[in-house]
């Protein structure tokens, strides 16, 4: 029952909790100047500071490892005390930011895990054209998944560029080499550092010389430039050749950013999630990507790899499962050495699955999802819930050694150990109450762990007092000889043949 109900909880990497601040990231159109990006940042700040519950906000432009002048972020500090819920504020931001044209925004909690967004898809392939063709399809698939918000892609629309293509035949006839063209055009357009100077604060600054903006904005202005030919027309004179005689100008769009991973071209498509759990969104994304592959819409040689918190959550689930198995094995071996029996620990460890009933039911009641915190609480439960069965079984064995029959020993052990069992249970629940009630700033992150532990302890305590004595009686009757006799009755012919083979060998 508990395992079937666990599917209703959903799964998140970490609980969504109110930490008192938010993070807004944005990017403007490729090719935007720093002033244009700053203007958009101020518009976003005005919306943010006018929102109820916001204490202050400040913007940064072009920061981070891959920061450019058309990207930025706004840190939002929320007010303490009574204010709208952080989920409401995030949704309000997303709705209000739609009124700002020419900017893409993303609203999320301040990221503790680097630049990883909850949902990240890496579109990879050896052919860049195929990757560029697949990226919009993957982005549209992610947009169509319920719960996916703030869908971004690392593929920008590209920057306009003007290419100077040298006509090598004409250039050779006129005595102009491509290197001469580059040596002349680059200083004029990009500039050249000719000196350094120290300002009044002692900082060194470059002196860069180049044409003014109005002299290098148009292709016709560049075409009128001249380069000296290498041909000698007599007297050591070299004629000047206009650029448009040896160069043709081509307008095109250049990639704003080229991203590679493992020697493959890559474009990242990512999003946040709202309204649905991380598991629901990631499962929906996986189905959409599978549909793209099965329908043949993805170009040949392109693969889509899941990254971000969705991948981290699956890896963490594997690690937690391993830790849980190790905890169970260690508990068994400790109990086996304590009771000098391989059979009795099974009776005591029956309380472990009984705790899952309360854990799942409590999380359903409180509306929490499975996460790293609930997994930690589940491992913690493994060490806590066995103490009730140990108290009960240990005293029952002691009474049996004193000559009391098994049934009377179990009844007396249950009556005698009820008080210490309830005392320790109430003590553990009381100790978990501050976390359970999420008292204090940021306590919502740790609350699911306490709720999982409290729910598991309650049902384990109640069910242990009933089920463990019954199971102890059943298991105490079991022995290897009785099991062999049952097999003989069930499979008399096969067992007889097996015994003859063993005796003959």
mmCIF file of C-alpha atoms in Angstrom, residues 177-382:
data_model
loop_
_atom_site.group_PDB
_atom_site.id
_atom_site.type_symbol
_atom_site.label_atom_id
_atom_site.label_comp_id
_atom_site.label_asym_id
_atom_site.label_seq_id
_atom_site.Cartn_x
_atom_site.Cartn_y
_atom_site.Cartn_z
ATOM 1 C CA UNK A 177 47.605 40.277 -50.961
ATOM 2 C CA UNK A 178 44.871 39.243 -48.492
ATOM 3 C CA UNK A 179 47.339 39.934 -45.665
ATOM 4 C CA UNK A 180 47.702 43.555 -46.814
ATOM 5 C CA UNK A 181 43.915 43.956 -46.806
ATOM 6 C CA UNK A 182 43.670 42.568 -43.269
ATOM 7 C CA UNK A 183 46.553 44.719 -42.019
ATOM 8 C CA UNK A 184 44.852 47.837 -43.348
ATOM 9 C CA UNK A 185 41.228 47.147 -42.418
ATOM 10 C CA UNK A 186 41.734 45.748 -38.927
ATOM 11 C CA UNK A 187 43.340 48.878 -37.359
ATOM 12 C CA UNK A 188 40.750 51.102 -39.023
ATOM 13 C CA UNK A 189 37.733 49.140 -37.782
ATOM 14 C CA UNK A 190 38.856 47.299 -34.663
ATOM 15 C CA UNK A 191 41.615 49.706 -33.700
ATOM 16 C CA UNK A 192 45.211 49.265 -32.697
ATOM 17 C CA UNK A 193 46.900 49.914 -29.341
ATOM 18 C CA UNK A 194 49.661 52.462 -29.972
ATOM 19 C CA UNK A 195 50.573 53.531 -26.437
ATOM 20 C CA UNK A 196 49.757 53.267 -22.733
ATOM 21 C CA UNK A 197 49.256 55.958 -20.111
ATOM 22 C CA UNK A 198 48.689 56.126 -16.374
ATOM 23 C CA UNK A 199 45.638 57.927 -15.058
ATOM 24 C CA UNK A 200 45.510 59.941 -11.840
ATOM 25 C CA UNK A 201 44.903 56.744 -9.796
ATOM 26 C CA UNK A 202 47.999 55.046 -11.188
ATOM 27 C CA UNK A 203 46.101 52.585 -13.402
ATOM 28 C CA UNK A 204 47.499 51.843 -16.850
ATOM 29 C CA UNK A 205 45.162 52.322 -19.802
ATOM 30 C CA UNK A 206 45.547 51.498 -23.497
ATOM 31 C CA UNK A 207 45.503 54.187 -26.173
ATOM 32 C CA UNK A 208 43.626 52.660 -29.123
ATOM 33 C CA UNK A 209 43.469 54.426 -32.466
ATOM 34 C CA UNK A 210 40.726 53.703 -35.018
ATOM 35 C CA UNK A 211 38.259 55.445 -37.284
ATOM 36 C CA UNK A 212 35.369 57.240 -35.594
ATOM 37 C CA UNK A 213 32.002 55.478 -35.578
ATOM 38 C CA UNK A 214 30.569 57.625 -38.362
ATOM 39 C CA UNK A 215 33.528 56.719 -40.570
ATOM 40 C CA UNK A 216 33.159 52.935 -40.385
ATOM 41 C CA UNK A 217 29.440 52.254 -40.113
ATOM 42 C CA UNK A 218 28.633 51.590 -43.776
ATOM 43 C CA UNK A 219 30.047 49.168 -46.327
ATOM 44 C CA UNK A 220 30.434 52.045 -48.825
ATOM 45 C CA UNK A 221 32.748 53.805 -46.398
ATOM 46 C CA UNK A 222 34.962 50.725 -46.143
ATOM 47 C CA UNK A 223 34.850 50.235 -49.911
ATOM 48 C CA UNK A 224 36.350 53.697 -50.422
ATOM 49 C CA UNK A 225 39.448 52.816 -48.403
ATOM 50 C CA UNK A 226 42.669 52.265 -50.308
ATOM 51 C CA UNK A 227 45.508 49.827 -49.888
ATOM 52 C CA UNK A 228 48.988 50.221 -51.331
ATOM 53 C CA UNK A 229 49.873 47.827 -54.154
ATOM 54 C CA UNK A 230 53.133 45.922 -54.179
ATOM 55 C CA UNK A 231 53.666 46.701 -57.884
ATOM 56 C CA UNK A 232 56.301 49.307 -58.708
ATOM 57 C CA UNK A 233 55.131 51.788 -61.378
ATOM 58 C CA UNK A 234 58.536 53.426 -61.538
ATOM 59 C CA UNK A 235 60.586 55.594 -59.285
ATOM 60 C CA UNK A 236 59.789 53.390 -56.322
ATOM 61 C CA UNK A 237 56.145 54.441 -56.408
ATOM 62 C CA UNK A 238 53.299 52.034 -55.639
ATOM 63 C CA UNK A 239 49.732 52.787 -56.731
ATOM 64 C CA UNK A 240 46.801 52.846 -54.319
ATOM 65 C CA UNK A 241 44.020 50.336 -54.949
ATOM 66 C CA UNK A 242 40.475 50.853 -53.689
ATOM 67 C CA UNK A 243 39.129 48.009 -51.591
ATOM 68 C CA UNK A 244 36.066 47.528 -53.778
ATOM 69 C CA UNK A 245 38.419 46.622 -56.653
ATOM 70 C CA UNK A 246 39.753 43.542 -54.845
ATOM 71 C CA UNK A 247 37.116 42.834 -52.193
ATOM 72 C CA UNK A 248 33.404 42.080 -52.269
ATOM 73 C CA UNK A 249 31.198 42.715 -49.232
ATOM 74 C CA UNK A 250 28.727 40.085 -47.987
ATOM 75 C CA UNK A 251 26.177 40.637 -45.248
ATOM 76 C CA UNK A 252 25.424 37.548 -43.130
ATOM 77 C CA UNK A 253 24.462 36.370 -39.658
ATOM 78 C CA UNK A 254 27.235 34.991 -37.462
ATOM 79 C CA UNK A 255 26.607 32.686 -34.469
ATOM 80 C CA UNK A 256 26.425 34.735 -31.283
ATOM 81 C CA UNK A 257 28.037 31.887 -29.359
ATOM 82 C CA UNK A 258 29.646 28.595 -30.363
ATOM 83 C CA UNK A 259 29.356 25.882 -27.729
ATOM 84 C CA UNK A 260 30.992 22.454 -27.803
ATOM 85 C CA UNK A 261 31.103 19.452 -25.503
ATOM 86 C CA UNK A 262 33.215 16.323 -25.983
ATOM 87 C CA UNK A 263 34.316 17.603 -29.408
ATOM 88 C CA UNK A 264 30.668 17.866 -30.498
ATOM 89 C CA UNK A 265 28.561 20.886 -31.345
ATOM 90 C CA UNK A 266 26.065 21.582 -28.563
ATOM 91 C CA UNK A 267 23.055 23.763 -27.881
ATOM 92 C CA UNK A 268 21.449 23.772 -24.427
ATOM 93 C CA UNK A 269 17.687 24.073 -23.973
ATOM 94 C CA UNK A 270 16.607 24.614 -20.373
ATOM 95 C CA UNK A 271 13.655 25.659 -18.226
ATOM 96 C CA UNK A 272 12.347 26.045 -14.701
ATOM 97 C CA UNK A 273 9.231 24.254 -13.471
ATOM 98 C CA UNK A 274 6.125 25.529 -11.701
ATOM 99 C CA UNK A 275 2.900 23.803 -10.699
ATOM 100 C CA UNK A 276 4.173 20.274 -11.355
ATOM 101 C CA UNK A 277 6.972 18.334 -9.704
ATOM 102 C CA UNK A 278 10.421 17.940 -11.239
ATOM 103 C CA UNK A 279 9.741 14.265 -11.942
ATOM 104 C CA UNK A 280 6.457 14.999 -13.746
ATOM 105 C CA UNK A 281 8.084 17.631 -15.947
ATOM 106 C CA UNK A 282 11.196 15.557 -16.699
ATOM 107 C CA UNK A 283 9.048 12.497 -17.538
ATOM 108 C CA UNK A 284 6.955 14.658 -19.860
ATOM 109 C CA UNK A 285 10.107 15.984 -21.529
ATOM 110 C CA UNK A 286 11.443 12.447 -22.000
ATOM 111 C CA UNK A 287 8.184 11.416 -23.712
ATOM 112 C CA UNK A 288 8.268 14.439 -26.034
ATOM 113 C CA UNK A 289 11.889 13.781 -27.022
ATOM 114 C CA UNK A 290 11.070 10.109 -27.646
ATOM 115 C CA UNK A 291 8.193 11.204 -29.914
ATOM 116 C CA UNK A 292 10.572 13.446 -31.881
ATOM 117 C CA UNK A 293 12.994 10.563 -32.376
ATOM 118 C CA UNK A 294 10.322 8.022 -33.292
ATOM 119 C CA UNK A 295 8.694 10.377 -35.797
ATOM 120 C CA UNK A 296 12.036 11.044 -37.490
ATOM 121 C CA UNK A 297 11.891 14.808 -36.929
ATOM 122 C CA UNK A 298 15.306 14.909 -35.255
ATOM 123 C CA UNK A 299 18.098 15.116 -37.863
ATOM 124 C CA UNK A 300 20.387 12.154 -38.303
ATOM 125 C CA UNK A 301 23.314 12.063 -35.872
ATOM 126 C CA UNK A 302 21.727 14.399 -33.306
ATOM 127 C CA UNK A 303 21.173 13.204 -29.744
ATOM 128 C CA UNK A 304 19.439 14.852 -26.795
ATOM 129 C CA UNK A 305 20.979 14.346 -23.342
ATOM 130 C CA UNK A 306 19.203 15.166 -20.074
ATOM 131 C CA UNK A 307 21.216 17.404 -17.732
ATOM 132 C CA UNK A 308 20.473 19.656 -14.758
ATOM 133 C CA UNK A 309 18.609 18.769 -11.596
ATOM 134 C CA UNK A 310 16.541 16.121 -13.416
ATOM 135 C CA UNK A 311 19.715 14.105 -14.009
ATOM 136 C CA UNK A 312 21.061 14.910 -10.533
ATOM 137 C CA UNK A 313 17.797 13.698 -8.974
ATOM 138 C CA UNK A 314 18.069 10.298 -10.684
ATOM 139 C CA UNK A 315 21.721 9.942 -9.669
ATOM 140 C CA UNK A 316 20.904 10.917 -6.085
ATOM 141 C CA UNK A 317 18.065 8.371 -5.982
ATOM 142 C CA UNK A 318 20.575 5.669 -6.914
ATOM 143 C CA UNK A 319 23.024 6.780 -4.239
ATOM 144 C CA UNK A 320 20.273 6.966 -1.632
ATOM 145 C CA UNK A 321 19.068 3.484 -2.583
ATOM 146 C CA UNK A 322 22.577 2.128 -2.085
ATOM 147 C CA UNK A 323 22.842 3.883 1.295
ATOM 148 C CA UNK A 324 19.460 2.443 2.315
ATOM 149 C CA UNK A 325 20.531 -1.106 1.448
ATOM 150 C CA UNK A 326 23.799 -0.669 3.346
ATOM 151 C CA UNK A 327 21.869 0.620 6.378
ATOM 152 C CA UNK A 328 19.581 -2.440 6.298
ATOM 153 C CA UNK A 329 22.523 -4.842 5.994
ATOM 154 C CA UNK A 330 24.408 -3.203 8.855
ATOM 155 C CA UNK A 331 21.303 -3.283 11.060
ATOM 156 C CA UNK A 332 20.847 -6.977 10.315
ATOM 157 C CA UNK A 333 24.465 -7.899 11.100
ATOM 158 C CA UNK A 334 24.490 -5.870 14.338
ATOM 159 C CA UNK A 335 21.250 -7.521 15.484
ATOM 160 C CA UNK A 336 22.504 -10.965 14.454
ATOM 161 C CA UNK A 337 25.625 -10.507 16.555
ATOM 162 C CA UNK A 338 23.613 -9.107 19.469
ATOM 163 C CA UNK A 339 21.047 -11.944 19.593
ATOM 164 C CA UNK A 340 23.447 -14.613 18.279
ATOM 165 C CA UNK A 341 20.820 -15.628 15.757
ATOM 166 C CA UNK A 342 20.241 -15.189 12.048
ATOM 167 C CA UNK A 343 16.502 -15.658 12.482
ATOM 168 C CA UNK A 344 15.516 -13.173 15.197
ATOM 169 C CA UNK A 345 16.788 -10.047 13.343
ATOM 170 C CA UNK A 346 14.232 -10.777 10.624
ATOM 171 C CA UNK A 347 11.451 -10.424 13.203
ATOM 172 C CA UNK A 348 12.842 -7.150 14.507
ATOM 173 C CA UNK A 349 13.465 -5.713 11.030
ATOM 174 C CA UNK A 350 9.826 -6.257 10.099
ATOM 175 C CA UNK A 351 9.259 -2.811 11.621
ATOM 176 C CA UNK A 352 11.278 -1.227 8.775
ATOM 177 C CA UNK A 353 8.655 -1.620 6.019
ATOM 178 C CA UNK A 354 5.927 -0.765 8.539
ATOM 179 C CA UNK A 355 7.477 2.699 8.899
ATOM 180 C CA UNK A 356 7.047 3.400 5.170
ATOM 181 C CA UNK A 357 3.253 3.385 5.616
ATOM 182 C CA UNK A 358 3.322 6.341 7.999
ATOM 183 C CA UNK A 359 6.000 8.161 6.052
ATOM 184 C CA UNK A 360 4.015 8.113 2.798
ATOM 185 C CA UNK A 361 0.713 8.924 4.498
ATOM 186 C CA UNK A 362 2.231 11.871 6.387
ATOM 187 C CA UNK A 363 3.801 13.324 3.220
ATOM 188 C CA UNK A 364 0.456 12.998 1.435
ATOM 189 C CA UNK A 365 -1.289 14.849 4.275
ATOM 190 C CA UNK A 366 1.281 17.670 4.436
ATOM 191 C CA UNK A 367 1.521 17.966 0.632
ATOM 192 C CA UNK A 368 5.283 17.335 0.457
ATOM 193 C CA UNK A 369 7.040 15.503 -2.346
ATOM 194 C CA UNK A 370 9.818 12.960 -2.290
ATOM 195 C CA UNK A 371 13.203 14.689 -2.338
ATOM 196 C CA UNK A 372 16.717 14.404 -1.027
ATOM 197 C CA UNK A 373 15.458 15.484 2.411
ATOM 198 C CA UNK A 374 12.787 12.775 2.607
ATOM 199 C CA UNK A 375 15.381 10.211 1.492
ATOM 200 C CA UNK A 376 17.628 11.289 4.367
ATOM 201 C CA UNK A 377 14.637 10.958 6.705
ATOM 202 C CA UNK A 378 13.950 7.474 5.341
ATOM 203 C CA UNK A 379 17.517 6.358 6.082
ATOM 204 C CA UNK A 380 17.226 7.946 9.536
ATOM 205 C CA UNK A 381 14.039 5.935 10.126
ATOM 206 C CA UNK A 382 15.913 2.681 9.544
#
